[in-house]
PDB file of C-alpha atoms in Angstrom:
ATOM      1  CA  MET A 105     131.184 101.127  86.905  1.00  0.00           C
ATOM      2  CA  THR A 106     130.734  98.377  89.514  1.00  0.00           C
ATOM      3  CA  GLY A 107     130.883 100.972  92.301  1.00  0.00           C
ATOM      4  CA  TYR A 108     127.963 102.861  90.782  1.00  0.00           C
ATOM      5  CA  ILE A 109     125.915  99.659  90.607  1.00  0.00           C
ATOM      6  CA  ILE A 110     126.669  98.936  94.280  1.00  0.00           C
ATOM      7  CA  VAL A 111     125.563 102.454  95.320  1.00  0.00           C
ATOM      8  CA  LEU A 112     122.306 102.110  93.348  1.00  0.00           C
ATOM      9  CA  LEU A 113     121.688  98.699  94.964  1.00  0.00           C
ATOM     10  CA  LEU A 114     122.211 100.322  98.386  1.00  0.00           C
ATOM     11  CA  ALA A 115     119.605 102.981  97.512  1.00  0.00           C
ATOM     12  CA  SER A 116     117.187 100.239  96.401  1.00  0.00           C
ATOM     13  CA  PHE A 117     117.661  98.373  99.672  1.00  0.00           C
ATOM     14  CA  LEU A 118     116.947 101.570 101.631  1.00  0.00           C
ATOM     15  CA  CYS A 119     113.653 101.828  99.698  1.00  0.00           C
ATOM     16  CA  LEU A 120     112.884  98.171 100.482  1.00  0.00           C
ATOM     17  CA  TYR A 121     113.546  98.886 104.181  1.00  0.00           C
ATOM     18  CA  ARG A 122     110.938 101.659 104.095  1.00  0.00           C
ATOM     19  CA  ILE A 123     108.474  99.402 102.250  1.00  0.00           C
ATOM     20  CA  ALA A 124     108.894  96.718 104.914  1.00  0.00           C
ATOM     21  CA  LEU A 125     108.690  99.022 107.955  1.00  0.00           C
ATOM     22  CA  GLY A 126     106.546 101.932 106.725  1.00  0.00           C
ATOM     23  CA  PRO A 127     103.971 102.731 109.401  1.00  0.00           C
ATOM     24  CA  THR A 128     101.188 103.800 106.981  1.00  0.00           C
ATOM     25  CA  PRO A 129     100.156 102.586 103.500  1.00  0.00           C
ATOM     26  CA  ALA A 130     101.112 106.013 102.088  1.00  0.00           C
ATOM     27  CA  ASP A 131     104.755 105.468 103.075  1.00  0.00           C
ATOM     28  CA  ARG A 132     104.793 102.163 101.241  1.00  0.00           C
ATOM     29  CA  THR A 133     103.232 103.728  98.147  1.00  0.00           C
ATOM     30  CA  VAL A 134     105.820 106.536  98.094  1.00  0.00           C
ATOM     31  CA  SER A 135     108.592 103.963  98.442  1.00  0.00           C
ATOM     32  CA  ILE A 136     107.249 101.892  95.538  1.00  0.00           C
ATOM     33  CA  ASP A 137     107.179 105.027  93.342  1.00  0.00           C
ATOM     34  CA  ILE A 138     110.766 105.942  94.263  1.00  0.00           C
ATOM     35  CA  LEU A 139     111.971 102.364  93.742  1.00  0.00           C
ATOM     36  CA  GLY A 140     110.521 102.401  90.217  1.00  0.00           C
ATOM     37  CA  THR A 141     112.407 105.590  89.380  1.00  0.00           C
ATOM     38  CA  ILE A 142     115.666 104.142  90.739  1.00  0.00           C
ATOM     39  CA  ILE A 143     115.163 101.020  88.594  1.00  0.00           C
ATOM     40  CA  VAL A 144     114.903 103.227  85.475  1.00  0.00           C
ATOM     41  CA  GLY A 145     118.359 104.622  86.292  1.00  0.00           C
ATOM     42  CA  PHE A 146     119.572 101.053  86.885  1.00  0.00           C
ATOM     43  CA  CYS A 147     118.423 100.065  83.374  1.00  0.00           C
ATOM     44  CA  ALA A 148     120.339 103.041  81.905  1.00  0.00           C
ATOM     45  CA  PHE A 149     123.468 101.839  83.730  1.00  0.00           C
ATOM     46  CA  MET A 150     123.032  98.316  82.410  1.00  0.00           C
ATOM     47  CA  SER A 151     122.773  99.655  78.851  1.00  0.00           C
ATOM     48  CA  ILE A 152     126.021 101.629  79.326  1.00  0.00           C
ATOM     49  CA  ILE A 153     127.886  98.641  80.803  1.00  0.00           C
ATOM     50  CA  THR A 154     126.760  96.059  78.263  1.00  0.00           C
ATOM     51  CA  GLY A 155     126.684  98.490  75.320  1.00  0.00           C
ATOM     52  CA  ARG A 156     123.286  97.265  74.155  1.00  0.00           C
ATOM     53  CA  GLY A 157     120.407  99.627  73.439  1.00  0.00           C
ATOM     54  CA  TYR A 158     117.460  97.457  74.368  1.00  0.00           C
ATOM     55  CA  TYR A 159     117.842  98.121  78.092  1.00  0.00           C
ATOM     56  CA  LEU A 160     116.650 101.668  77.331  1.00  0.00           C
ATOM     57  CA  ASN A 161     113.442 100.217  75.853  1.00  0.00           C
ATOM     58  CA  ILE A 162     112.950  98.440  79.172  1.00  0.00           C
ATOM     59  CA  ALA A 163     113.565 101.752  80.976  1.00  0.00           C
ATOM     60  CA  ILE A 164     110.886 103.591  78.947  1.00  0.00           C
ATOM     61  CA  ALA A 165     108.349 100.780  79.483  1.00  0.00           C
ATOM     62  CA  TRP A 166     109.154 100.639  83.200  1.00  0.00           C
ATOM     63  CA  ALA A 167     108.633 104.405  83.577  1.00  0.00           C
ATOM     64  CA  LEU A 168     105.225 104.152  81.861  1.00  0.00           C
ATOM     65  CA  ILE A 169     103.993 101.205  83.943  1.00  0.00           C
ATOM     66  CA  SER A 170     105.326 102.713  87.193  1.00  0.00           C
ATOM     67  CA  PHE A 171     103.467 105.980  86.525  1.00  0.00           C
ATOM     68  CA  VAL A 172     100.158 104.203  85.881  1.00  0.00           C
ATOM     69  CA  GLY A 173     100.613 102.113  89.017  1.00  0.00           C
ATOM     70  CA  THR A 174     101.390 105.172  91.142  1.00  0.00           C
ATOM     71  CA  ILE A 175      98.285 107.021  89.940  1.00  0.00           C
ATOM     72  CA  ALA A 176      96.101 103.969  90.576  1.00  0.00           C
ATOM     73  CA  LEU A 177      97.484 103.525  94.108  1.00  0.00           C
ATOM     74  CA  ALA A 178      97.028 107.247  94.846  1.00  0.00           C
ATOM     75  CA  LYS A 179      93.368 107.110  93.786  1.00  0.00           C
ATOM     76  CA  PHE A 180      92.860 103.972  95.846  1.00  0.00           C
ATOM     77  CA  LEU A 181      94.448 105.732  98.850  1.00  0.00           C
ATOM     78  CA  GLU A 182      92.126 108.690  98.402  1.00  0.00           C
ATOM     79  CA  GLY A 183      89.121 106.391  98.609  1.00  0.00           C
ATOM     80  CA  ARG A 184      87.716 106.946  95.124  1.00  0.00           C
ATOM     81  CA  GLY A 185      86.830 104.416  92.457  1.00  0.00           C
ATOM     82  CA  PHE A 186      88.845 104.006  89.300  1.00  0.00           C
ATOM     83  CA  ASP A 187      86.092 105.409  87.076  1.00  0.00           C
ATOM     84  CA  GLU A 188      85.656 108.805  88.788  1.00  0.00           C
TER      85      GLU A 188
ATOM     86  CA  MET L 100     135.723 115.053  76.186  1.00  0.00           C
ATOM     87  CA  SER L 101     132.279 113.519  75.814  1.00  0.00           C
ATOM     88  CA  ASN L 102     133.320 110.629  78.061  1.00  0.00           C
ATOM     89  CA  ILE L 103     134.426 113.020  80.821  1.00  0.00           C
ATOM     90  CA  ILE L 104     131.075 114.862  80.706  1.00  0.00           C
ATOM     91  CA  ALA L 105     129.210 111.530  80.800  1.00  0.00           C
ATOM     92  CA  GLU L 106     131.263 110.387  83.815  1.00  0.00           C
ATOM     93  CA  ILE L 107     130.568 113.623  85.731  1.00  0.00           C
ATOM     94  CA  LEU L 108     126.823 113.331  85.000  1.00  0.00           C
ATOM     95  CA  LEU L 109     126.751 109.688  86.122  1.00  0.00           C
ATOM     96  CA  VAL L 110     128.551 110.451  89.425  1.00  0.00           C
ATOM     97  CA  THR L 111     126.166 113.332  90.165  1.00  0.00           C
ATOM     98  CA  GLY L 112     123.104 111.238  89.358  1.00  0.00           C
ATOM     99  CA  VAL L 113     124.137 108.299  91.534  1.00  0.00           C
ATOM    100  CA  ALA L 114     124.931 110.645  94.439  1.00  0.00           C
ATOM    101  CA  PHE L 115     121.491 112.285  94.177  1.00  0.00           C
ATOM    102  CA  ASP L 116     119.787 108.872  94.052  1.00  0.00           C
ATOM    103  CA  LEU L 117     121.573 107.746  97.225  1.00  0.00           C
ATOM    104  CA  LEU L 118     120.736 111.018  99.027  1.00  0.00           C
ATOM    105  CA  GLY L 119     117.068 110.665  98.089  1.00  0.00           C
ATOM    106  CA  ALA L 120     116.940 107.105  99.423  1.00  0.00           C
ATOM    107  CA  ILE L 121     118.605 108.197 102.681  1.00  0.00           C
ATOM    108  CA  GLY L 122     116.012 110.967 103.008  1.00  0.00           C
ATOM    109  CA  LEU L 123     113.265 108.376 102.484  1.00  0.00           C
ATOM    110  CA  VAL L 124     114.550 106.431 105.486  1.00  0.00           C
ATOM    111  CA  ARG L 125     115.511 109.275 107.822  1.00  0.00           C
ATOM    112  CA  LEU L 126     112.704 111.850 107.619  1.00  0.00           C
ATOM    113  CA  PRO L 127     109.778 111.735 110.075  1.00  0.00           C
ATOM    114  CA  ASP L 128     106.462 111.669 108.156  1.00  0.00           C
ATOM    115  CA  VAL L 129     105.076 110.834 104.715  1.00  0.00           C
ATOM    116  CA  TYR L 130     105.002 114.403 103.376  1.00  0.00           C
ATOM    117  CA  ASN L 131     108.650 115.085 104.285  1.00  0.00           C
ATOM    118  CA  ARG L 132     109.673 111.753 102.773  1.00  0.00           C
ATOM    119  CA  LEU L 133     107.761 112.506  99.571  1.00  0.00           C
ATOM    120  CA  GLN L 134     109.340 115.955  99.333  1.00  0.00           C
ATOM    121  CA  ALA L 135     112.909 114.714  99.804  1.00  0.00           C
ATOM    122  CA  ALA L 136     112.764 111.496  97.819  1.00  0.00           C
ATOM    123  CA  THR L 137     110.813 112.641  94.762  1.00  0.00           C
ATOM    124  CA  LYS L 138     112.932 115.674  93.964  1.00  0.00           C
ATOM    125  CA  CYS L 139     116.299 114.020  94.621  1.00  0.00           C
ATOM    126  CA  VAL L 140     115.540 110.781  92.782  1.00  0.00           C
ATOM    127  CA  THR L 141     113.954 112.524  89.782  1.00  0.00           C
ATOM    128  CA  LEU L 142     116.990 114.760  89.331  1.00  0.00           C
ATOM    129  CA  GLY L 143     119.404 111.864  89.890  1.00  0.00           C
ATOM    130  CA  THR L 144     117.729 109.559  87.386  1.00  0.00           C
ATOM    131  CA  CYS L 145     117.557 112.369  84.811  1.00  0.00           C
ATOM    132  CA  PHE L 146     121.295 112.963  85.276  1.00  0.00           C
ATOM    133  CA  ILE L 147     121.972 109.238  84.763  1.00  0.00           C
ATOM    134  CA  LEU L 148     119.908 109.267  81.558  1.00  0.00           C
ATOM    135  CA  PHE L 149     121.671 112.409  80.293  1.00  0.00           C
ATOM    136  CA  GLY L 150     124.963 110.665  81.018  1.00  0.00           C
ATOM    137  CA  ALA L 151     123.808 107.691  78.948  1.00  0.00           C
ATOM    138  CA  CYS L 152     122.860 110.111  76.147  1.00  0.00           C
ATOM    139  CA  PHE L 153     126.346 111.674  76.208  1.00  0.00           C
ATOM    140  CA  HIS L 154     127.899 108.200  76.295  1.00  0.00           C
ATOM    141  CA  PHE L 155     125.980 106.942  73.258  1.00  0.00           C
ATOM    142  CA  GLY L 156     126.050 110.173  71.246  1.00  0.00           C
ATOM    143  CA  ILE L 157     123.496 110.875  68.516  1.00  0.00           C
ATOM    144  CA  THR L 158     122.397 107.280  67.986  1.00  0.00           C
ATOM    145  CA  ALA L 159     119.204 105.356  68.644  1.00  0.00           C
ATOM    146  CA  GLY L 160     120.305 104.709  72.225  1.00  0.00           C
ATOM    147  CA  GLY L 161     121.010 108.370  72.947  1.00  0.00           C
ATOM    148  CA  ILE L 162     117.650 109.498  71.591  1.00  0.00           C
ATOM    149  CA  LYS L 163     115.880 106.814  73.624  1.00  0.00           C
ATOM    150  CA  ALA L 164     117.653 108.010  76.777  1.00  0.00           C
ATOM    151  CA  LEU L 165     116.518 111.588  76.077  1.00  0.00           C
ATOM    152  CA  ILE L 166     112.905 110.458  75.554  1.00  0.00           C
ATOM    153  CA  CYS L 167     113.011 108.508  78.806  1.00  0.00           C
ATOM    154  CA  ALA L 168     114.435 111.550  80.675  1.00  0.00           C
ATOM    155  CA  ALA L 169     111.662 113.799  79.327  1.00  0.00           C
ATOM    156  CA  PHE L 170     109.078 111.233  80.360  1.00  0.00           C
ATOM    157  CA  ILE L 171     110.495 110.956  83.900  1.00  0.00           C
ATOM    158  CA  LEU L 172     110.507 114.757  84.203  1.00  0.00           C
ATOM    159  CA  LEU L 173     106.818 114.874  83.214  1.00  0.00           C
ATOM    160  CA  THR L 174     105.418 111.955  85.205  1.00  0.00           C
ATOM    161  CA  SER L 175     107.329 111.918  88.491  1.00  0.00           C
ATOM    162  CA  PRO L 176     106.019 115.300  89.846  1.00  0.00           C
ATOM    163  CA  THR L 177     102.503 114.358  88.712  1.00  0.00           C
ATOM    164  CA  GLY L 178     102.636 111.095  90.626  1.00  0.00           C
ATOM    165  CA  ALA L 179     104.057 112.824  93.705  1.00  0.00           C
ATOM    166  CA  HIS L 180     101.265 115.424  93.635  1.00  0.00           C
ATOM    167  CA  ALA L 181      98.600 112.726  93.361  1.00  0.00           C
ATOM    168  CA  LEU L 182     100.191 110.799  96.223  1.00  0.00           C
ATOM    169  CA  ALA L 183     100.377 113.850  98.514  1.00  0.00           C
ATOM    170  CA  ARG L 184      96.733 114.747  97.806  1.00  0.00           C
ATOM    171  CA  GLY L 185      95.631 111.161  98.308  1.00  0.00           C
ATOM    172  CA  SER L 186      97.419 110.769 101.630  1.00  0.00           C
ATOM    173  CA  HIS L 187      96.053 114.091 102.900  1.00  0.00           C
ATOM    174  CA  LYS L 188      92.513 113.045 101.968  1.00  0.00           C
ATOM    175  CA  ALA L 189      93.069 109.633 103.566  1.00  0.00           C
ATOM    176  CA  GLY L 190      93.543 111.478 106.861  1.00  0.00           C
ATOM    177  CA  ILE L 191      97.202 110.772 107.541  1.00  0.00           C
ATOM    178  CA  LYS L 192      98.434 113.169 110.221  1.00  0.00           C
ATOM    179  CA  LEU L 193     101.331 115.567 109.772  1.00  0.00           C
ATOM    180  CA  TRP L 194     104.425 115.284 111.952  1.00  0.00           C
ATOM    181  CA  GLU L 195     103.895 117.117 115.270  1.00  0.00           C
ATOM    182  CA  GLY L 196     106.757 119.497 114.457  1.00  0.00           C
ATOM    183  CA  SER L 197     105.036 120.798 111.308  1.00  0.00           C
ATOM    184  CA  VAL L 198     103.962 124.415 111.647  1.00  0.00           C
ATOM    185  CA  VAL L 199     101.535 125.069 108.754  1.00  0.00           C
ATOM    186  CA  ASP L 200      98.944 123.103 106.743  1.00  0.00           C
ATOM    187  CA  LYS L 201      97.636 125.367 103.988  1.00  0.00           C
ATOM    188  CA  TYR L 202      95.697 122.612 102.221  1.00  0.00           C
ATOM    189  CA  HIS L 203      93.644 121.925 105.372  1.00  0.00           C
ATOM    190  CA  GLU L 204      92.998 125.661 105.848  1.00  0.00           C
ATOM    191  CA  ASP L 205      91.937 126.112 102.230  1.00  0.00           C
ATOM    192  CA  THR L 206      89.557 123.162 102.079  1.00  0.00           C
ATOM    193  CA  ASN L 207      87.873 123.820 105.456  1.00  0.00           C
ATOM    194  CA  MET L 208      87.029 127.489 105.131  1.00  0.00           C
TER     195      MET L 208
END
């Protein structure tokens, strides 16, 4: 199980590399979206390792908040207001 | 038996997550990165959640993992579509090796 956690951490650090060096704001936004999805998988792993169910509640809440944030950033990137 | 299926699903999901993150770093422009990373990471995370469902069985945890997988499958393509449309409207150029841009042709008839 520890090997899986290390591989997921490596994937998260690759996303952080793209957030730090992305040439355009769109690259950074894509990386933030992907990092949120990886963190949902990370929460599922933590619930398997510890055997406790409440990490899956965190995963559902994280997926919801990440989706709202992605849509808001996409509309901001497009140059529209939030009420259109 | 259920543990073996869960282990296979977890290995597949972690491998897809890593491949998606490598594609995010290696590919040349934002549209290629979006294409590689969104599909790979969505499938990988859904496999991890299905593995958690097989590991927990029909309990509260397993049902929660299934709900989370269904939610990821619904929202991740929607977010990727909004991001691709937003970056095209923001005027971000395609990679010079790209051969076709149907969205540009359709909106500038």
